[in-house]
Coordinates of C-alpha atoms and ligand atoms in Angstrom, one line a residue:
M12 CA 230.0 169.0 169.9
E13 CA 232.6 171.7 169.5
E14 CA 231.6 175.1 170.9
T15 CA 232.2 177.9 168.5
V16 CA 234.0 180.9 169.9
K17 CA 232.0 184.1 169.6
R18 CA 233.8 187.1 168.1
I19 CA 233.0 190.5 169.4
A20 CA 234.2 193.7 167.7
V21 CA 234.8 196.6 170.1
I22 CA 234.7 200.2 169.0
G23 CA 235.4 202.5 171.9
G24 CA 235.0 205.6 169.8
D25 CA 235.1 209.1 171.2
G26 CA 235.0 211.0 174.4
T27 CA 234.1 208.8 177.3
G28 CA 233.3 205.9 175.0
P29 CA 236.5 204.0 175.6
E30 CA 236.3 204.4 179.4
V31 CA 232.8 203.0 179.6
V32 CA 233.4 200.2 177.2
A33 CA 236.5 199.2 179.3
E34 CA 234.2 198.6 182.3
A35 CA 231.6 196.7 180.2
L36 CA 234.4 194.4 179.0
K37 CA 235.6 193.7 182.6
C38 CA 232.0 192.7 183.5
L39 CA 231.7 190.6 180.3
R40 CA 234.9 188.8 181.2
A41 CA 233.8 188.1 184.7
V42 CA 230.4 186.7 183.8
A43 CA 231.7 184.7 180.8
D44 CA 234.4 183.1 183.0
K45 CA 231.8 181.9 185.4
V46 CA 229.3 180.6 182.9
G47 CA 231.9 179.3 180.5
F48 CA 231.0 181.5 177.6
D49 CA 233.9 181.5 175.1
Y50 CA 234.5 184.6 173.2
E51 CA 237.3 186.8 171.8
I52 CA 237.4 190.5 171.2
E53 CA 239.1 192.7 168.6
S54 CA 239.3 196.5 169.1
F55 CA 239.1 199.1 166.4
D56 CA 240.3 202.7 166.9
W57 CA 237.6 204.2 164.7
G58 CA 236.4 207.6 165.8
G59 CA 237.3 211.3 165.9
D60 CA 241.0 211.1 166.9
R61 CA 241.7 208.7 164.1
Y62 CA 239.7 210.9 161.7
L63 CA 241.7 214.0 162.7
K64 CA 245.0 212.1 162.2
T65 CA 244.2 210.3 158.9
G66 CA 241.3 212.2 157.3
E67 CA 239.5 208.9 157.0
V68 CA 236.2 208.3 158.9
L69 CA 236.3 204.6 158.4
P70 CA 238.6 202.3 156.5
S71 CA 237.1 201.1 153.3
D72 CA 236.9 197.5 154.5
A73 CA 235.2 198.4 157.8
V74 CA 231.8 196.9 157.0
A75 CA 233.3 193.7 155.4
T76 CA 235.4 193.3 158.6
L77 CA 232.5 193.8 160.9
K78 CA 230.4 191.3 159.0
T79 CA 232.8 188.6 160.2
F80 CA 231.9 189.2 163.8
D81 CA 229.0 187.9 165.9
A82 CA 228.3 191.3 167.6
I83 CA 229.7 194.8 168.0
L84 CA 230.1 196.7 171.3
L85 CA 230.2 200.5 170.7
G86 CA 231.2 203.2 173.1
A87 CA 230.2 206.6 171.7
I88 CA 230.6 208.6 168.6
G89 CA 231.1 212.5 168.5
H90 CA 234.2 214.6 168.9
P91 CA 234.3 218.3 169.9
D92 CA 237.0 219.1 167.2
V93 CA 235.0 217.5 164.4
K94 CA 232.1 219.3 162.8
P95 CA 228.8 217.7 164.0
G96 CA 227.5 215.2 161.5
I97 CA 230.7 213.9 160.0
L98 CA 231.4 211.2 162.5
E99 CA 227.7 210.6 163.4
K100 CA 226.8 210.1 159.8
G101 CA 230.1 208.6 158.7
I102 CA 230.4 206.0 161.5
L103 CA 227.3 205.5 163.6
L104 CA 224.6 205.9 161.0
Y105 CA 226.7 204.5 158.2
L106 CA 227.2 201.2 160.2
R107 CA 223.6 201.0 161.2
F108 CA 222.6 201.3 157.5
A109 CA 225.4 199.2 156.0
L110 CA 224.8 196.3 158.5
D111 CA 221.1 196.7 158.0
Q112 CA 220.5 197.0 161.7
Y113 CA 216.8 197.8 161.1
I114 CA 215.7 197.7 164.7
N115 CA 216.9 200.1 167.5
L116 CA 215.7 198.4 170.6
R117 CA 215.7 200.7 173.6
P118 CA 214.3 199.4 176.9
V119 CA 213.0 202.0 179.3
K120 CA 213.1 200.4 182.8
L121 CA 213.4 202.2 186.1
Y122 CA 215.3 200.0 188.5
E123 CA 214.7 200.0 192.3
G124 CA 216.6 202.7 194.1
V125 CA 217.1 204.9 191.0
E126 CA 215.6 208.4 191.0
T127 CA 213.2 209.4 188.3
P128 CA 212.1 213.0 187.7
L129 CA 208.5 211.7 187.5
A130 CA 206.7 212.5 190.7
G131 CA 204.8 209.6 192.2
K132 CA 206.1 207.0 189.8
G133 CA 208.3 204.0 190.6
P134 CA 209.8 200.9 189.1
K135 CA 206.4 199.2 188.7
D136 CA 205.2 202.2 186.5
I137 CA 208.2 202.6 184.2
D138 CA 208.9 199.4 182.3
F139 CA 208.4 199.4 178.6
V140 CA 210.5 199.1 175.4
V141 CA 210.7 201.3 172.4
V142 CA 211.2 199.6 169.0
R143 CA 212.6 202.3 166.8
E144 CA 212.9 201.7 163.1
N145 CA 216.6 202.3 162.4
T146 CA 217.3 202.3 158.6
E147 CA 214.7 204.6 157.1
G148 CA 212.6 207.7 157.6
L149 CA 214.3 211.1 157.8
Y150 CA 217.6 209.4 158.4
V151 CA 218.0 208.1 154.9
G152 CA 219.5 211.5 153.8
S153 CA 217.1 211.9 150.9
G154 CA 216.7 215.5 149.8
G155 CA 218.8 218.5 148.8
Y156 CA 219.1 222.2 148.3
M157 CA 218.1 224.6 145.7
K158 CA 219.6 228.1 145.4
K159 CA 221.8 227.4 148.4
G160 CA 223.1 230.4 150.1
T161 CA 220.7 232.8 148.4
P162 CA 217.6 234.4 149.9
D163 CA 215.5 232.0 147.8
E164 CA 217.2 228.9 149.3
I165 CA 215.1 225.7 149.5
A166 CA 216.1 222.7 151.7
V167 CA 214.2 219.5 151.3
Q168 CA 214.6 216.5 153.7
E169 CA 212.4 213.6 152.9
S170 CA 211.1 210.7 155.1
I171 CA 211.5 207.4 153.3
N172 CA 209.1 204.6 154.4
T173 CA 209.1 201.3 152.6
R174 CA 206.4 198.7 153.1
K175 CA 209.1 196.1 153.7
G176 CA 211.0 198.3 156.2
V177 CA 207.9 199.2 158.1
E178 CA 206.6 195.6 158.1
R179 CA 209.8 194.1 159.5
C180 CA 209.9 196.7 162.2
I181 CA 206.2 196.2 163.2
R182 CA 206.6 192.4 163.2
F183 CA 209.6 192.7 165.5
A184 CA 207.5 194.9 167.9
F185 CA 204.7 192.3 168.0
E186 CA 207.2 189.5 168.6
T187 CA 208.7 191.6 171.4
A188 CA 205.3 192.1 173.1
R189 CA 204.7 188.4 172.8
K190 CA 208.1 187.6 174.4
R191 CA 207.6 190.1 177.2
N192 CA 204.1 188.8 177.9
K193 CA 203.4 191.9 180.1
T194 CA 200.2 193.5 178.9
N195 CA 200.6 192.1 175.4
T196 CA 200.1 195.6 173.9
V197 CA 201.9 197.3 171.1
T198 CA 201.4 201.1 170.7
L199 CA 202.1 202.6 167.3
C200 CA 203.5 206.1 167.9
G201 CA 203.0 208.2 164.8
K202 CA 201.5 211.4 163.4
T203 CA 198.5 210.2 161.3
N204 CA 196.8 213.6 161.6
V205 CA 199.5 215.5 159.7
L206 CA 202.0 213.2 158.0
T207 CA 199.2 211.5 156.2
F208 CA 201.3 209.5 153.6
A209 CA 203.9 208.0 155.8
W210 CA 201.7 207.3 158.8
D211 CA 198.9 205.9 156.6
L212 CA 201.3 203.3 155.4
W213 CA 202.5 202.5 159.0
E214 CA 199.0 202.4 160.3
R215 CA 197.7 200.1 157.5
A216 CA 200.7 197.7 157.9
F217 CA 200.3 197.8 161.7
H218 CA 196.7 196.7 161.7
E219 CA 197.0 194.3 158.8
I220 CA 199.9 192.4 160.4
G221 CA 198.4 192.6 163.9
E222 CA 195.1 191.3 162.8
A223 CA 196.4 188.5 160.6
E224 CA 199.5 187.4 162.6
Y225 CA 199.2 188.5 166.2
P226 CA 195.5 188.2 167.2
G227 CA 196.6 187.9 170.9
I228 CA 198.3 191.2 170.9
K229 CA 196.4 194.4 171.6
R230 CA 196.9 197.3 169.2
D231 CA 197.0 200.9 170.4
Y232 CA 197.8 204.1 168.7
A233 CA 199.2 207.5 170.0
H234 CA 200.4 210.5 168.1
V235 CA 204.0 211.3 168.9
D236 CA 203.3 214.5 170.8
A237 CA 200.7 212.7 172.9
T238 CA 203.1 209.8 173.4
C239 CA 205.5 212.3 175.1
M240 CA 202.8 213.5 177.3
W241 CA 201.7 210.0 178.3
M242 CA 205.3 208.9 178.9
V243 CA 205.5 211.6 181.6
K244 CA 201.9 211.4 182.9
N245 CA 201.1 207.6 182.6
P246 CA 204.2 205.7 181.6
E247 CA 202.6 202.5 183.1
W248 CA 200.3 202.4 180.1
F249 CA 203.1 201.3 177.8
D250 CA 204.4 197.9 177.1
V251 CA 205.9 198.1 173.6
I252 CA 206.0 201.3 171.5
V253 CA 206.8 201.0 167.8
T254 CA 207.8 204.1 165.8
D255 CA 209.9 205.5 163.0
N256 CA 213.5 206.5 163.2
M257 CA 213.1 210.2 164.0
F258 CA 210.3 209.9 166.5
G259 CA 212.1 207.0 168.0
D260 CA 215.2 209.1 168.4
I261 CA 213.3 211.9 170.2
I262 CA 211.1 209.8 172.5
T263 CA 214.0 207.6 173.7
D264 CA 215.8 210.6 175.1
L265 CA 212.7 211.2 177.1
G266 CA 212.6 207.5 177.9
A267 CA 216.2 207.6 179.1
V268 CA 215.6 210.5 181.5
I269 CA 212.5 208.9 183.1
Q270 CA 214.5 205.7 183.7
G271 CA 217.2 207.7 185.5
G272 CA 219.2 209.4 182.8
M273 CA 221.7 208.8 180.1
G274 CA 224.0 207.1 182.5
I275 CA 221.9 204.0 182.6
A276 CA 220.1 203.9 179.2
A277 CA 221.3 201.2 176.8
G278 CA 220.2 200.2 173.4
G279 CA 220.8 197.7 170.6
N280 CA 221.0 198.3 166.9
L281 CA 219.7 194.9 165.8
N282 CA 219.9 193.0 162.6
P283 CA 218.2 189.8 163.8
E284 CA 219.6 188.0 160.7
G285 CA 223.0 189.6 160.8
V286 CA 225.5 191.5 163.0
S287 CA 224.1 193.7 165.8
M288 CA 225.7 196.6 167.5
F289 CA 225.1 197.6 171.2
E290 CA 225.7 201.0 172.7
P291 CA 224.8 203.3 175.5
I292 CA 222.3 205.7 174.1
G293 CA 223.9 208.9 175.6
G294 CA 226.6 210.7 173.7
S295 CA 230.4 210.8 174.0
A296 CA 230.3 213.4 176.8
P297 CA 233.7 214.8 175.8
K298 CA 233.8 217.2 178.8
Y299 CA 234.1 214.2 181.2
R300 CA 236.7 212.4 179.1
G301 CA 239.5 210.9 181.1
K302 CA 238.1 212.1 184.5
G303 CA 236.8 208.8 185.7
V304 CA 233.5 210.3 186.6
I305 CA 231.2 209.0 183.8
N306 CA 228.7 206.3 184.6
P307 CA 229.6 203.1 182.7
M308 CA 226.3 201.4 183.6
A309 CA 224.6 202.1 180.3
S310 CA 227.6 200.5 178.5
I311 CA 227.5 197.5 180.9
M312 CA 223.8 197.2 180.3
S313 CA 224.4 197.3 176.5
A314 CA 226.8 194.4 176.9
Q315 CA 224.0 192.7 178.8
M316 CA 221.7 193.2 175.9
M317 CA 224.4 191.8 173.6
L318 CA 224.7 188.6 175.6
D319 CA 220.9 188.2 175.5
Q320 CA 221.0 188.7 171.7
L321 CA 223.8 186.2 171.3
G322 CA 221.7 183.6 173.0
E323 CA 223.8 183.7 176.2
T324 CA 220.7 184.2 178.3
K325 CA 222.2 182.8 181.5
D326 CA 225.2 185.2 181.3
A327 CA 222.7 188.0 180.5
D328 CA 220.6 187.2 183.4
I329 CA 223.5 187.1 185.9
L330 CA 224.9 190.3 184.5
E331 CA 221.6 192.1 184.9
R332 CA 221.2 190.9 188.4
A333 CA 224.7 192.1 189.3
C334 CA 224.0 195.5 187.8
I335 CA 220.7 195.8 189.7
E336 CA 222.5 195.2 193.0
V337 CA 225.0 197.9 192.2
I338 CA 222.5 200.3 190.8
S339 CA 220.0 199.9 193.7
K340 CA 222.3 199.5 196.7
K341 CA 225.7 200.9 195.9
M342 CA 225.4 203.9 193.6
K343 CA 224.3 207.2 195.0
S344 CA 223.1 208.6 191.7
M345 CA 223.2 207.7 188.0
G346 CA 224.6 211.1 187.0
A347 CA 228.3 211.7 186.0
G348 CA 230.3 212.8 189.0
K349 CA 227.4 212.0 191.4
M350 CA 227.7 208.3 191.6
G351 CA 229.6 208.2 194.9
M352 CA 232.1 206.1 193.1
S353 CA 234.4 206.4 190.1
T354 CA 233.8 204.9 186.6
A355 CA 236.2 202.0 187.4
E356 CA 234.7 201.4 190.8
V357 CA 231.3 200.9 189.3
G358 CA 232.7 198.2 187.0
K359 CA 234.6 196.7 189.9
A360 CA 231.4 196.6 192.0
V361 CA 229.5 194.8 189.2
V362 CA 232.3 192.3 189.0
E363 CA 232.1 191.7 192.7
E364 CA 228.4 191.1 192.5
I365 CA 228.9 188.6 189.7
E366 CA 231.4 186.7 192.0
K367 CA 228.8 186.8 194.8
L368 CA 226.1 185.4 192.6
Y369 CA 228.3 182.4 192.1
K370 CA 229.3 181.7 195.7
Ligands
IPM19 C1 221.0 208.2 169.0 C2 221.8 209.4 168.6 C3 222.1 209.4 167.1 C4 220.8 209.3 166.3 C5 223.0 210.5 166.6 C6 224.3 210.6 167.4 C7 223.3 210.4 165.1 O1 221.1 210.6 168.9 O2 221.6 207.1 168.8 O3 219.9 208.3 169.4 O4 220.2 210.4 166.0 O5 220.3 208.2 166.1
MN20 MN1 219.3 210.2 170.0

């Protein structure tokens, strides 16, 4: 049977995005060559520089073009010379919505040898995943102003929660718990005591689906504020956390920092039935642009997630093992400029570990 060649779209984006993606691509090449994974890449220059030159955030056929690919590898979006919101909404959020990437999967895993700010906690305590709803909630952009610019101004920003959107997210979370087979627990992170419409819908859907379809998975609930507290105090309690778009955004920055920082935190914007997009969860870090000091590990790990999602589980496994070696034994720190090596050296070290794993 003929193997189909996988096609990967690469959007380096802004700031340090292109630098970290370059290292991820080196590692991808190395592992694919070993395992015999056949793919081709096409790069797109979408981001702040192109916007400043052309006045266009994305070409009109961007979504149609991306739909012809098997996956997207994204660096970062956000440019210091562009007003905040234009690129974030026009590129990142637009693509998440237009490609219906309804899950934002963000693993929080502390690897051996990585420093966490949590005293007394280690790798066995910090290992869970956040399933963030990625196409609804406060991110929909529903709302508006009245009497803008006057003392009587009113600004409304509504959270949109659809039964279908909530259900597919919750099902994904239960499936993730089943697949992980760790403590077989899903924690719903919400705010049922105040946001009594939205979280009532989430809570009903959570228990109805859990009871009917996932009797083997335990259901837990924590308010979002308490979730933040437990993530710091008892992160070992978590296996899979499911939450809405806004809460998921907030708690995953906390998650990133307890797993060693933005330098290592990767995520996937998933459309399990369509095209998914993988990215480091930190920003474009423009102040480090071109200096060769940014940590590419989050981008490399996002490529690892991409391989996994493409069904290339052997490649994904090798790449993760190679990254763990470098993270645990070679890098001094996960922070930009503190790694004890340059951006390119981190990529090179991962490639060397991949070679070793095949000796
Ligand atoms: C993230 C980011 C984005 C978000 C921004 C850049 C729009 O913070 O991926 O978490 O809020 O989703
Ligand atoms: Mn965020």
